[in-house]
Amino acid sequence: MTAVYKRVTLIGLGLIASSMAHAMRQYGLADEIVGHAKSAESRAVALQIGICDRVFDTAAEAVEGADLVVLCVPVGVMGEIAAEIGPHLAQGATITDVGSVKGAVVEAMAPHMPETVHFIPGHPIAGTEHSGPRSGFATLFQNRWWLLTPLEGADRDAVARLRQLCERMGANVDEMDAAHHDLVLAVTSHTPHLIAYTMVGVAEHMRRVSNSEVIKYSAGGFRDLTRIAASDPVMWRDVFLTNKDAVLDILGRFTEELFTLQRAIRMGDGEHLHAYFTRTRAIRRGIIEAGQDTSEPDFGRVPQGGGEGKA
């Protein structure tokens, strides 16, 4: 197959970068893959397992000569990395990222991007609760959405080229503006993660007063919450701090819904509860019909290079 890019630089060598490298190698999408990670151990592992042809001690060295640079680091350090690599980017290179917040990333990175490069923010809605270069696998992006949020006046040929890369890695690609992206993700990912962290925190408290029975007898619902809450704490700290307006908006709406259900339970309003649960069950069916999950027992979750995709 014809490569989409000659040299791809991955900054940050965790799950997403590793999975991109595996997919690009499997489908012949890049002639050379180079990388940088802050951790010397991650750089050594990336070479050892073959996800990178070369690794560099600094991000500035890693991006030289690359026609695609992908920032796979927590959103809180995107601006710092952008400032470091900006003067070293090749003319005509495309710069993208994989952060799950886009408004803050654009604000942090755009001032450091030369006019001679194409800055196209992105977000693959895929992942697992695992991290590190060994956690990646080539099929992570299969039938998952990869959202691109091009800036006004973005070069359409550069956007089309990046879209082609994502699609050839198996992803479905869509475009939207950064503000809309952040609101959508606050509903579908960020607030659910916050709720999961909170519920697991409640269980931790109960564990101390119930001789661990909460953990011992965990049902599937709680098990899935613990899977979500096992995600990288640095990444999620940065997500909530950088997308706080949208998250607080959705959290307020969630609280209102919760109060309504609380009242129905207190008043014994079974009709309201049944109608509410019937409506919400339709969402699950829609997700299955869209191919974003399966109706198989145990949700079809079988171990594959690190587990099920993140919410």
PDB file of C-alpha atoms in Angstrom:
ATOM      1  CA  MET A   1       0.000   0.000   0.000  1.00  0.00           C
ATOM      2  CA  THR A   2       1.042   3.587  -0.573  1.00  0.00           C
ATOM      3  CA  ALA A   3       2.133   5.428   2.554  1.00  0.00           C
ATOM      4  CA  VAL A   4       0.120   8.498   3.548  1.00  0.00           C
ATOM      5  CA  TYR A   5       3.093  10.185   5.238  1.00  0.00           C
ATOM      6  CA  LYS A   6       6.830   9.696   4.838  1.00  0.00           C
ATOM      7  CA  ARG A   7       7.890  10.386   8.404  1.00  0.00           C
ATOM      8  CA  VAL A   8       5.491  10.442  11.360  1.00  0.00           C
ATOM      9  CA  THR A   9       6.609  11.745  14.741  1.00  0.00           C
ATOM     10  CA  LEU A  10       4.760  10.614  17.837  1.00  0.00           C
ATOM     11  CA  ILE A  11       5.238  12.804  20.907  1.00  0.00           C
ATOM     12  CA  GLY A  12       4.276  10.754  23.954  1.00  0.00           C
ATOM     13  CA  LEU A  13       4.483   6.973  23.558  1.00  0.00           C
ATOM     14  CA  GLY A  14       1.475   5.677  25.468  1.00  0.00           C
ATOM     15  CA  LEU A  15      -1.585   3.690  24.421  1.00  0.00           C
ATOM     16  CA  ILE A  16      -2.794   5.935  21.580  1.00  0.00           C
ATOM     17  CA  ALA A  17       0.643   6.571  20.060  1.00  0.00           C
ATOM     18  CA  SER A  18       1.562   2.901  20.329  1.00  0.00           C
ATOM     19  CA  SER A  19      -1.719   1.833  18.712  1.00  0.00           C
ATOM     20  CA  MET A  20      -1.224   4.371  15.915  1.00  0.00           C
ATOM     21  CA  ALA A  21       2.257   2.981  15.299  1.00  0.00           C
ATOM     22  CA  HIS A  22       1.005  -0.603  15.192  1.00  0.00           C
ATOM     23  CA  ALA A  23      -1.811   0.347  12.811  1.00  0.00           C
ATOM     24  CA  MET A  24       0.428   2.424  10.541  1.00  0.00           C
ATOM     25  CA  ARG A  25       2.899  -0.444  10.289  1.00  0.00           C
ATOM     26  CA  GLN A  26       0.217  -3.042   9.680  1.00  0.00           C
ATOM     27  CA  TYR A  27      -1.388  -1.040   6.880  1.00  0.00           C
ATOM     28  CA  GLY A  28       1.770   0.543   5.442  1.00  0.00           C
ATOM     29  CA  LEU A  29       0.736   4.113   6.173  1.00  0.00           C
ATOM     30  CA  ALA A  30       4.138   5.622   7.040  1.00  0.00           C
ATOM     31  CA  ASP A  31       7.627   5.072   5.672  1.00  0.00           C
ATOM     32  CA  GLU A  32       9.224   5.908   9.023  1.00  0.00           C
ATOM     33  CA  ILE A  33       7.893   6.324  12.555  1.00  0.00           C
ATOM     34  CA  VAL A  34       9.958   8.215  15.113  1.00  0.00           C
ATOM     35  CA  GLY A  35       9.070   9.258  18.617  1.00  0.00           C
ATOM     36  CA  HIS A  36       9.816  10.993  21.850  1.00  0.00           C
ATOM     37  CA  ALA A  37       8.686  10.344  25.406  1.00  0.00           C
ATOM     38  CA  LYS A  38       9.656  12.115  28.589  1.00  0.00           C
ATOM     39  CA  SER A  39      10.450   8.768  30.197  1.00  0.00           C
ATOM     40  CA  ALA A  40      13.717   7.094  29.180  1.00  0.00           C
ATOM     41  CA  GLU A  41      12.086   3.753  29.956  1.00  0.00           C
ATOM     42  CA  SER A  42       9.233   4.433  27.517  1.00  0.00           C
ATOM     43  CA  ARG A  43      11.722   5.419  24.822  1.00  0.00           C
ATOM     44  CA  ALA A  44      13.662   2.194  25.365  1.00  0.00           C
ATOM     45  CA  VAL A  45      10.513   0.066  25.280  1.00  0.00           C
ATOM     46  CA  ALA A  46       9.318   1.779  22.081  1.00  0.00           C
ATOM     47  CA  LEU A  47      12.525   0.736  20.355  1.00  0.00           C
ATOM     48  CA  GLN A  48      12.501  -2.724  21.876  1.00  0.00           C
ATOM     49  CA  ILE A  49       8.985  -3.606  20.716  1.00  0.00           C
ATOM     50  CA  GLY A  50       9.432  -1.878  17.366  1.00  0.00           C
ATOM     51  CA  ILE A  51       6.771   0.808  17.427  1.00  0.00           C
ATOM     52  CA  CYS A  52       9.424   3.421  16.600  1.00  0.00           C
ATOM     53  CA  ASP A  53      12.291   3.221  14.128  1.00  0.00           C
ATOM     54  CA  ARG A  54      14.119   5.871  16.135  1.00  0.00           C
ATOM     55  CA  VAL A  55      13.511   7.738  19.377  1.00  0.00           C
ATOM     56  CA  PHE A  56      14.855  11.083  20.534  1.00  0.00           C
ATOM     57  CA  ASP A  57      15.606  12.563  23.929  1.00  0.00           C
ATOM     58  CA  THR A  58      13.784  15.804  23.100  1.00  0.00           C
ATOM     59  CA  ALA A  59      10.582  16.641  21.240  1.00  0.00           C
ATOM     60  CA  ALA A  60      12.414  19.311  19.231  1.00  0.00           C
ATOM     61  CA  GLU A  61      14.810  16.724  17.778  1.00  0.00           C
ATOM     62  CA  ALA A  62      12.005  14.264  17.102  1.00  0.00           C
ATOM     63  CA  VAL A  63       9.924  16.579  14.898  1.00  0.00           C
ATOM     64  CA  GLU A  64      12.689  17.649  12.510  1.00  0.00           C
ATOM     65  CA  GLY A  65      11.933  16.462   8.988  1.00  0.00           C
ATOM     66  CA  ALA A  66       8.520  14.976   9.883  1.00  0.00           C
ATOM     67  CA  ASP A  67       5.556  15.610   7.605  1.00  0.00           C
ATOM     68  CA  LEU A  68       3.129  14.554  10.372  1.00  0.00           C
ATOM     69  CA  VAL A  69       3.552  15.270  14.077  1.00  0.00           C
ATOM     70  CA  VAL A  70       1.063  13.824  16.575  1.00  0.00           C
ATOM     71  CA  LEU A  71       0.976  15.079  20.154  1.00  0.00           C
ATOM     72  CA  CYS A  72      -0.144  12.179  22.358  1.00  0.00           C
ATOM     73  CA  VAL A  73       0.405  13.877  25.708  1.00  0.00           C
ATOM     74  CA  PRO A  74      -1.973  15.133  28.440  1.00  0.00           C
ATOM     75  CA  VAL A  75      -3.831  18.260  27.387  1.00  0.00           C
ATOM     76  CA  GLY A  76      -2.255  20.210  30.241  1.00  0.00           C
ATOM     77  CA  VAL A  77       1.188  20.128  28.594  1.00  0.00           C
ATOM     78  CA  MET A  78       0.152  20.624  24.942  1.00  0.00           C
ATOM     79  CA  GLY A  79       1.114  24.292  24.972  1.00  0.00           C
ATOM     80  CA  GLU A  80       4.514  23.593  26.505  1.00  0.00           C
ATOM     81  CA  ILE A  81       5.279  20.958  23.864  1.00  0.00           C
ATOM     82  CA  ALA A  82       4.000  23.196  21.065  1.00  0.00           C
ATOM     83  CA  ALA A  83       6.340  25.986  22.179  1.00  0.00           C
ATOM     84  CA  GLU A  84       9.275  23.574  22.151  1.00  0.00           C
ATOM     85  CA  ILE A  85       8.654  22.068  18.720  1.00  0.00           C
ATOM     86  CA  GLY A  86       7.326  25.152  16.880  1.00  0.00           C
ATOM     87  CA  PRO A  87      10.701  26.467  15.627  1.00  0.00           C
ATOM     88  CA  HIS A  88      11.747  22.988  14.463  1.00  0.00           C
ATOM     89  CA  LEU A  89       8.717  22.000  12.383  1.00  0.00           C
ATOM     90  CA  ALA A  90       9.238  21.344   8.689  1.00  0.00           C
ATOM     91  CA  GLN A  91       7.514  23.601   6.202  1.00  0.00           C
ATOM     92  CA  GLY A  92       4.227  22.054   5.085  1.00  0.00           C
ATOM     93  CA  ALA A  93       4.077  19.605   7.999  1.00  0.00           C
ATOM     94  CA  THR A  94       0.749  18.693   9.575  1.00  0.00           C
ATOM     95  CA  ILE A  95       0.469  18.954  13.355  1.00  0.00           C
ATOM     96  CA  THR A  96      -2.357  17.203  15.192  1.00  0.00           C
ATOM     97  CA  ASP A  97      -3.110  15.902  18.658  1.00  0.00           C
ATOM     98  CA  VAL A  98      -5.247  13.235  20.325  1.00  0.00           C
ATOM     99  CA  GLY A  99      -6.544  15.166  23.336  1.00  0.00           C
ATOM    100  CA  SER A 100     -10.180  14.753  24.378  1.00  0.00           C
ATOM    101  CA  VAL A 101     -10.527  18.523  24.911  1.00  0.00           C
ATOM    102  CA  LYS A 102     -10.179  20.747  21.894  1.00  0.00           C
ATOM    103  CA  GLY A 103     -10.894  24.360  22.855  1.00  0.00           C
ATOM    104  CA  ALA A 104      -8.115  24.521  25.431  1.00  0.00           C
ATOM    105  CA  VAL A 105      -5.716  22.678  23.119  1.00  0.00           C
ATOM    106  CA  VAL A 106      -6.307  25.158  20.299  1.00  0.00           C
ATOM    107  CA  GLU A 107      -5.817  28.066  22.684  1.00  0.00           C
ATOM    108  CA  ALA A 108      -2.583  26.567  24.061  1.00  0.00           C
ATOM    109  CA  MET A 109      -1.025  25.374  20.793  1.00  0.00           C
ATOM    110  CA  ALA A 110      -2.098  27.786  18.058  1.00  0.00           C
ATOM    111  CA  PRO A 111       0.162  30.702  19.143  1.00  0.00           C
ATOM    112  CA  HIS A 112       3.227  28.475  18.734  1.00  0.00           C
ATOM    113  CA  MET A 113       2.365  27.080  15.302  1.00  0.00           C
ATOM    114  CA  PRO A 114       4.255  28.662  12.369  1.00  0.00           C
ATOM    115  CA  GLU A 115       2.186  29.875   9.419  1.00  0.00           C
ATOM    116  CA  THR A 116       4.065  27.379   7.252  1.00  0.00           C
ATOM    117  CA  VAL A 117       2.487  24.311   8.924  1.00  0.00           C
ATOM    118  CA  HIS A 118      -1.026  22.850   9.068  1.00  0.00           C
ATOM    119  CA  PHE A 119      -2.419  22.659  12.617  1.00  0.00           C
ATOM    120  CA  ILE A 120      -5.405  20.287  12.638  1.00  0.00           C
ATOM    121  CA  PRO A 121      -6.583  19.309  16.134  1.00  0.00           C
ATOM    122  CA  GLY A 122      -8.031  15.822  16.490  1.00  0.00           C
ATOM    123  CA  HIS A 123      -9.460  13.326  18.942  1.00  0.00           C
ATOM    124  CA  PRO A 124      -9.778   9.544  18.480  1.00  0.00           C
ATOM    125  CA  ILE A 125     -12.631   8.355  20.681  1.00  0.00           C
ATOM    126  CA  ALA A 126     -10.916   5.104  21.542  1.00  0.00           C
ATOM    127  CA  GLY A 127      -8.789   3.750  24.325  1.00  0.00           C
ATOM    128  CA  THR A 128      -8.579   1.403  27.277  1.00  0.00           C
ATOM    129  CA  GLU A 129      -7.827   1.778  30.950  1.00  0.00           C
ATOM    130  CA  HIS A 130      -4.244   0.707  30.253  1.00  0.00           C
ATOM    131  CA  SER A 131      -1.309   2.970  29.463  1.00  0.00           C
ATOM    132  CA  GLY A 132       2.295   2.835  28.282  1.00  0.00           C
ATOM    133  CA  PRO A 133       3.896   1.761  24.984  1.00  0.00           C
ATOM    134  CA  ARG A 134       3.198  -1.942  25.561  1.00  0.00           C
ATOM    135  CA  SER A 135      -0.556  -1.331  25.821  1.00  0.00           C
ATOM    136  CA  GLY A 136      -1.118  -0.453  22.156  1.00  0.00           C
ATOM    137  CA  PHE A 137      -2.639  -2.673  19.479  1.00  0.00           C
ATOM    138  CA  ALA A 138      -3.359  -2.168  15.776  1.00  0.00           C
ATOM    139  CA  THR A 139      -7.141  -2.581  15.897  1.00  0.00           C
ATOM    140  CA  LEU A 140      -7.857   0.006  18.611  1.00  0.00           C
ATOM    141  CA  PHE A 141      -9.410   2.442  16.126  1.00  0.00           C
ATOM    142  CA  GLN A 142     -11.528  -0.046  14.177  1.00  0.00           C
ATOM    143  CA  ASN A 143     -15.056   1.376  13.775  1.00  0.00           C
ATOM    144  CA  ARG A 144     -14.324   4.086  16.369  1.00  0.00           C
ATOM    145  CA  TRP A 145     -14.884   7.769  15.714  1.00  0.00           C
ATOM    146  CA  TRP A 146     -11.953  10.098  15.102  1.00  0.00           C
ATOM    147  CA  LEU A 147     -13.070  13.716  15.363  1.00  0.00           C
ATOM    148  CA  LEU A 148     -11.153  16.475  13.593  1.00  0.00           C
ATOM    149  CA  THR A 149     -11.659  20.130  14.512  1.00  0.00           C
ATOM    150  CA  PRO A 150      -9.884  22.124  11.769  1.00  0.00           C
ATOM    151  CA  LEU A 151      -9.405  25.820  12.406  1.00  0.00           C
ATOM    152  CA  GLU A 152     -11.081  28.385  10.169  1.00  0.00           C
ATOM    153  CA  GLY A 153      -9.265  28.580   6.839  1.00  0.00           C
ATOM    154  CA  ALA A 154      -7.553  25.198   7.273  1.00  0.00           C
ATOM    155  CA  ASP A 155      -5.959  23.750   4.142  1.00  0.00           C
ATOM    156  CA  ARG A 156      -8.492  21.224   2.850  1.00  0.00           C
ATOM    157  CA  ASP A 157      -5.857  19.058   1.185  1.00  0.00           C
ATOM    158  CA  ALA A 158      -4.033  18.715   4.511  1.00  0.00           C
ATOM    159  CA  VAL A 159      -7.297  17.872   6.269  1.00  0.00           C
ATOM    160  CA  ALA A 160      -8.134  15.280   3.609  1.00  0.00           C
ATOM    161  CA  ARG A 161      -4.701  13.692   3.983  1.00  0.00           C
ATOM    162  CA  LEU A 162      -5.066  13.391   7.765  1.00  0.00           C
ATOM    163  CA  ARG A 163      -8.577  12.043   7.322  1.00  0.00           C
ATOM    164  CA  GLN A 164      -7.217   9.400   4.950  1.00  0.00           C
ATOM    165  CA  LEU A 165      -4.698   8.268   7.567  1.00  0.00           C
ATOM    166  CA  CYS A 166      -7.379   7.937  10.230  1.00  0.00           C
ATOM    167  CA  GLU A 167      -9.745   6.076   7.915  1.00  0.00           C
ATOM    168  CA  ARG A 168      -7.039   3.664   6.786  1.00  0.00           C
ATOM    169  CA  MET A 169      -6.384   2.867  10.453  1.00  0.00           C
ATOM    170  CA  GLY A 170     -10.037   1.771  10.617  1.00  0.00           C
ATOM    171  CA  ALA A 171     -11.648   4.872  12.116  1.00  0.00           C
ATOM    172  CA  ASN A 172     -14.811   6.708  11.142  1.00  0.00           C
ATOM    173  CA  VAL A 173     -13.939  10.388  10.703  1.00  0.00           C
ATOM    174  CA  ASP A 174     -16.121  13.421  11.324  1.00  0.00           C
ATOM    175  CA  GLU A 175     -15.455  17.155  11.615  1.00  0.00           C
ATOM    176  CA  MET A 176     -16.872  19.733  14.019  1.00  0.00           C
ATOM    177  CA  ASP A 177     -15.809  22.961  15.670  1.00  0.00           C
ATOM    178  CA  ALA A 178     -13.870  22.825  18.916  1.00  0.00           C
ATOM    179  CA  ALA A 179     -16.593  24.259  21.177  1.00  0.00           C
ATOM    180  CA  HIS A 180     -19.203  21.788  19.942  1.00  0.00           C
ATOM    181  CA  HIS A 181     -16.731  18.930  20.340  1.00  0.00           C
ATOM    182  CA  ASP A 182     -16.122  19.839  23.978  1.00  0.00           C
ATOM    183  CA  LEU A 183     -19.846  19.964  24.769  1.00  0.00           C
ATOM    184  CA  VAL A 184     -20.497  16.608  23.079  1.00  0.00           C
ATOM    185  CA  LEU A 185     -17.605  14.940  24.888  1.00  0.00           C
ATOM    186  CA  ALA A 186     -18.720  16.407  28.203  1.00  0.00           C
ATOM    187  CA  VAL A 187     -21.935  14.404  27.746  1.00  0.00           C
ATOM    188  CA  THR A 188     -20.546  11.194  26.265  1.00  0.00           C
ATOM    189  CA  SER A 189     -17.230  10.848  28.092  1.00  0.00           C
ATOM    190  CA  HIS A 190     -16.108  13.462  30.592  1.00  0.00           C
ATOM    191  CA  THR A 191     -19.107  13.586  32.935  1.00  0.00           C
ATOM    192  CA  PRO A 192     -19.580   9.780  32.854  1.00  0.00           C
ATOM    193  CA  HIS A 193     -15.947   9.407  33.893  1.00  0.00           C
ATOM    194  CA  LEU A 194     -16.468  11.877  36.751  1.00  0.00           C
ATOM    195  CA  ILE A 195     -19.533   9.940  37.887  1.00  0.00           C
ATOM    196  CA  ALA A 196     -17.573   6.686  37.710  1.00  0.00           C
ATOM    197  CA  TYR A 197     -14.753   8.119  39.798  1.00  0.00           C
ATOM    198  CA  THR A 198     -17.308   9.394  42.321  1.00  0.00           C
ATOM    199  CA  MET A 199     -19.174   6.087  42.598  1.00  0.00           C
ATOM    200  CA  VAL A 200     -15.958   4.136  43.052  1.00  0.00           C
ATOM    201  CA  GLY A 201     -15.020   6.648  45.752  1.00  0.00           C
ATOM    202  CA  VAL A 202     -18.323   5.930  47.508  1.00  0.00           C
ATOM    203  CA  ALA A 203     -17.608   2.206  47.287  1.00  0.00           C
ATOM    204  CA  GLU A 204     -14.158   2.761  48.743  1.00  0.00           C
ATOM    205  CA  HIS A 205     -15.784   4.428  51.733  1.00  0.00           C
ATOM    206  CA  MET A 206     -18.313   1.589  52.059  1.00  0.00           C
ATOM    207  CA  ARG A 207     -15.554  -0.989  51.798  1.00  0.00           C
ATOM    208  CA  ARG A 208     -14.060   0.342  54.984  1.00  0.00           C
ATOM    209  CA  VAL A 209     -17.352  -0.110  56.860  1.00  0.00           C
ATOM    210  CA  SER A 210     -18.516  -3.410  55.356  1.00  0.00           C
ATOM    211  CA  ASN A 211     -15.487  -5.676  55.596  1.00  0.00           C
ATOM    212  CA  SER A 212     -14.834  -5.416  51.846  1.00  0.00           C
ATOM    213  CA  GLU A 213     -18.221  -6.888  50.877  1.00  0.00           C
ATOM    214  CA  VAL A 214     -18.835  -4.072  48.390  1.00  0.00           C
ATOM    215  CA  ILE A 215     -15.757  -5.172  46.469  1.00  0.00           C
ATOM    216  CA  LYS A 216     -16.278  -8.914  46.968  1.00  0.00           C
ATOM    217  CA  TYR A 217     -19.831  -8.908  45.643  1.00  0.00           C
ATOM    218  CA  SER A 218     -19.447  -6.318  42.897  1.00  0.00           C
ATOM    219  CA  ALA A 219     -21.941  -6.798  40.079  1.00  0.00           C
ATOM    220  CA  GLY A 220     -21.315  -6.023  36.427  1.00  0.00           C
ATOM    221  CA  GLY A 221     -22.402  -2.391  36.679  1.00  0.00           C
ATOM    222  CA  PHE A 222     -19.897  -1.547  39.396  1.00  0.00           C
ATOM    223  CA  ARG A 223     -17.207  -3.579  37.656  1.00  0.00           C
ATOM    224  CA  ASP A 224     -17.626  -1.423  34.560  1.00  0.00           C
ATOM    225  CA  LEU A 225     -17.395   1.734  36.657  1.00  0.00           C
ATOM    226  CA  THR A 226     -14.090   0.548  38.102  1.00  0.00           C
ATOM    227  CA  ARG A 227     -12.814  -0.081  34.568  1.00  0.00           C
ATOM    228  CA  ILE A 228     -13.612   3.497  33.603  1.00  0.00           C
ATOM    229  CA  ALA A 229     -12.202   4.883  36.847  1.00  0.00           C
ATOM    230  CA  ALA A 230      -8.918   3.033  36.259  1.00  0.00           C
ATOM    231  CA  SER A 231      -8.008   5.450  33.461  1.00  0.00           C
ATOM    232  CA  ASP A 232      -4.903   7.644  33.631  1.00  0.00           C
ATOM    233  CA  PRO A 233      -5.411  10.120  36.525  1.00  0.00           C
ATOM    234  CA  VAL A 234      -3.104  12.755  34.996  1.00  0.00           C
ATOM    235  CA  MET A 235      -5.054  12.753  31.746  1.00  0.00           C
ATOM    236  CA  TRP A 236      -8.405  13.048  33.490  1.00  0.00           C
ATOM    237  CA  ARG A 237      -7.233  15.735  35.892  1.00  0.00           C
ATOM    238  CA  ASP A 238      -6.272  17.821  32.866  1.00  0.00           C
ATOM    239  CA  VAL A 239      -9.525  17.045  31.043  1.00  0.00           C
ATOM    240  CA  PHE A 240     -11.685  18.354  33.880  1.00  0.00           C
ATOM    241  CA  LEU A 241      -9.560  21.444  34.406  1.00  0.00           C
ATOM    242  CA  THR A 242      -9.527  22.360  30.710  1.00  0.00           C
ATOM    243  CA  ASN A 243     -13.150  21.515  29.856  1.00  0.00           C
ATOM    244  CA  LYS A 244     -14.652  22.650  33.146  1.00  0.00           C
ATOM    245  CA  ASP A 245     -17.407  24.908  31.715  1.00  0.00           C
ATOM    246  CA  ALA A 246     -18.971  22.163  29.593  1.00  0.00           C
ATOM    247  CA  VAL A 247     -18.528  19.532  32.322  1.00  0.00           C
ATOM    248  CA  LEU A 248     -20.110  21.752  34.984  1.00  0.00           C
ATOM    249  CA  ASP A 249     -23.020  22.478  32.630  1.00  0.00           C
ATOM    250  CA  ILE A 250     -23.690  18.786  32.033  1.00  0.00           C
ATOM    251  CA  LEU A 251     -23.091  17.930  35.692  1.00  0.00           C
ATOM    252  CA  GLY A 252     -25.772  20.457  36.640  1.00  0.00           C
ATOM    253  CA  ARG A 253     -28.208  18.838  34.230  1.00  0.00           C
ATOM    254  CA  PHE A 254     -27.302  15.417  35.628  1.00  0.00           C
ATOM    255  CA  THR A 255     -27.973  16.628  39.174  1.00  0.00           C
ATOM    256  CA  GLU A 256     -31.422  17.870  38.150  1.00  0.00           C
ATOM    257  CA  GLU A 257     -32.248  14.493  36.609  1.00  0.00           C
ATOM    258  CA  LEU A 258     -30.977  12.723  39.713  1.00  0.00           C
ATOM    259  CA  PHE A 259     -33.193  14.827  41.979  1.00  0.00           C
ATOM    260  CA  THR A 260     -36.204  13.942  39.811  1.00  0.00           C
ATOM    261  CA  LEU A 261     -35.468  10.214  40.138  1.00  0.00           C
ATOM    262  CA  GLN A 262     -34.789  10.604  43.848  1.00  0.00           C
ATOM    263  CA  ARG A 263     -38.222  12.123  44.329  1.00  0.00           C
ATOM    264  CA  ALA A 264     -39.905   9.387  42.252  1.00  0.00           C
ATOM    265  CA  ILE A 265     -38.272   6.698  44.389  1.00  0.00           C
ATOM    266  CA  ARG A 266     -39.220   8.476  47.639  1.00  0.00           C
ATOM    267  CA  MET A 267     -42.827   8.910  46.478  1.00  0.00           C
ATOM    268  CA  GLY A 268     -43.097   5.353  45.160  1.00  0.00           C
ATOM    269  CA  ASP A 269     -43.832   6.633  41.649  1.00  0.00           C
ATOM    270  CA  GLY A 270     -43.248   3.397  39.750  1.00  0.00           C
ATOM    271  CA  GLU A 271     -44.954   4.716  36.624  1.00  0.00           C
ATOM    272  CA  HIS A 272     -42.433   7.556  36.341  1.00  0.00           C
ATOM    273  CA  LEU A 273     -39.486   5.242  36.939  1.00  0.00           C
ATOM    274  CA  HIS A 274     -40.694   2.710  34.364  1.00  0.00           C
ATOM    275  CA  ALA A 275     -41.268   5.396  31.725  1.00  0.00           C
ATOM    276  CA  TYR A 276     -37.870   6.970  32.418  1.00  0.00           C
ATOM    277  CA  PHE A 277     -35.982   3.668  32.230  1.00  0.00           C
ATOM    278  CA  THR A 278     -37.829   2.722  29.039  1.00  0.00           C
ATOM    279  CA  ARG A 279     -36.721   5.948  27.347  1.00  0.00           C
ATOM    280  CA  THR A 280     -33.122   5.629  28.475  1.00  0.00           C
ATOM    281  CA  ARG A 281     -32.894   1.980  27.413  1.00  0.00           C
ATOM    282  CA  ALA A 282     -33.399   3.138  23.841  1.00  0.00           C
ATOM    283  CA  ILE A 283     -30.036   4.942  24.033  1.00  0.00           C
ATOM    284  CA  ARG A 284     -28.289   1.625  24.629  1.00  0.00           C
ATOM    285  CA  ARG A 285     -30.024   0.100  21.628  1.00  0.00           C
ATOM    286  CA  GLY A 286     -28.933   3.037  19.507  1.00  0.00           C
ATOM    287  CA  ILE A 287     -25.307   2.553  20.526  1.00  0.00           C
ATOM    288  CA  ILE A 288     -25.459  -1.117  19.536  1.00  0.00           C
ATOM    289  CA  GLU A 289     -27.146  -0.317  16.219  1.00  0.00           C
ATOM    290  CA  ALA A 290     -24.397   2.242  15.515  1.00  0.00           C
ATOM    291  CA  GLY A 291     -21.784  -0.490  15.957  1.00  0.00           C
ATOM    292  CA  GLN A 292     -20.133   1.189  18.972  1.00  0.00           C
ATOM    293  CA  ASP A 293     -20.747  -1.826  21.234  1.00  0.00           C
ATOM    294  CA  THR A 294     -22.264  -5.284  21.066  1.00  0.00           C
ATOM    295  CA  SER A 295     -25.247  -7.007  22.642  1.00  0.00           C
ATOM    296  CA  GLU A 296     -23.208 -10.169  23.278  1.00  0.00           C
ATOM    297  CA  PRO A 297     -23.055 -11.494  26.854  1.00  0.00           C
ATOM    298  CA  ASP A 298     -20.634  -9.520  29.041  1.00  0.00           C
ATOM    299  CA  PHE A 299     -20.867  -6.808  26.371  1.00  0.00           C
ATOM    300  CA  GLY A 300     -18.511  -8.856  24.177  1.00  0.00           C
ATOM    301  CA  ARG A 301     -15.540  -7.707  26.227  1.00  0.00           C
ATOM    302  CA  VAL A 302     -12.691 -10.080  25.619  1.00  0.00           C
ATOM    303  CA  PRO A 303      -9.079  -9.155  26.340  1.00  0.00           C
ATOM    304  CA  GLN A 304      -7.401  -7.708  23.261  1.00  0.00           C
ATOM    305  CA  GLY A 305      -4.220  -5.783  23.658  1.00  0.00           C
ATOM    306  CA  GLY A 306      -5.453  -4.082  26.786  1.00  0.00           C
ATOM    307  CA  GLY A 307      -9.235  -4.312  26.894  1.00  0.00           C
ATOM    308  CA  GLU A 308     -12.329  -2.416  25.884  1.00  0.00           C
ATOM    309  CA  GLY A 309     -12.418   1.105  24.526  1.00  0.00           C
ATOM    310  CA  LYS A 310     -12.915   3.940  26.977  1.00  0.00           C
ATOM    311  CA  ALA A 311     -16.178   5.760  27.362  1.00  0.00           C
TER     312      ALA A 311
END
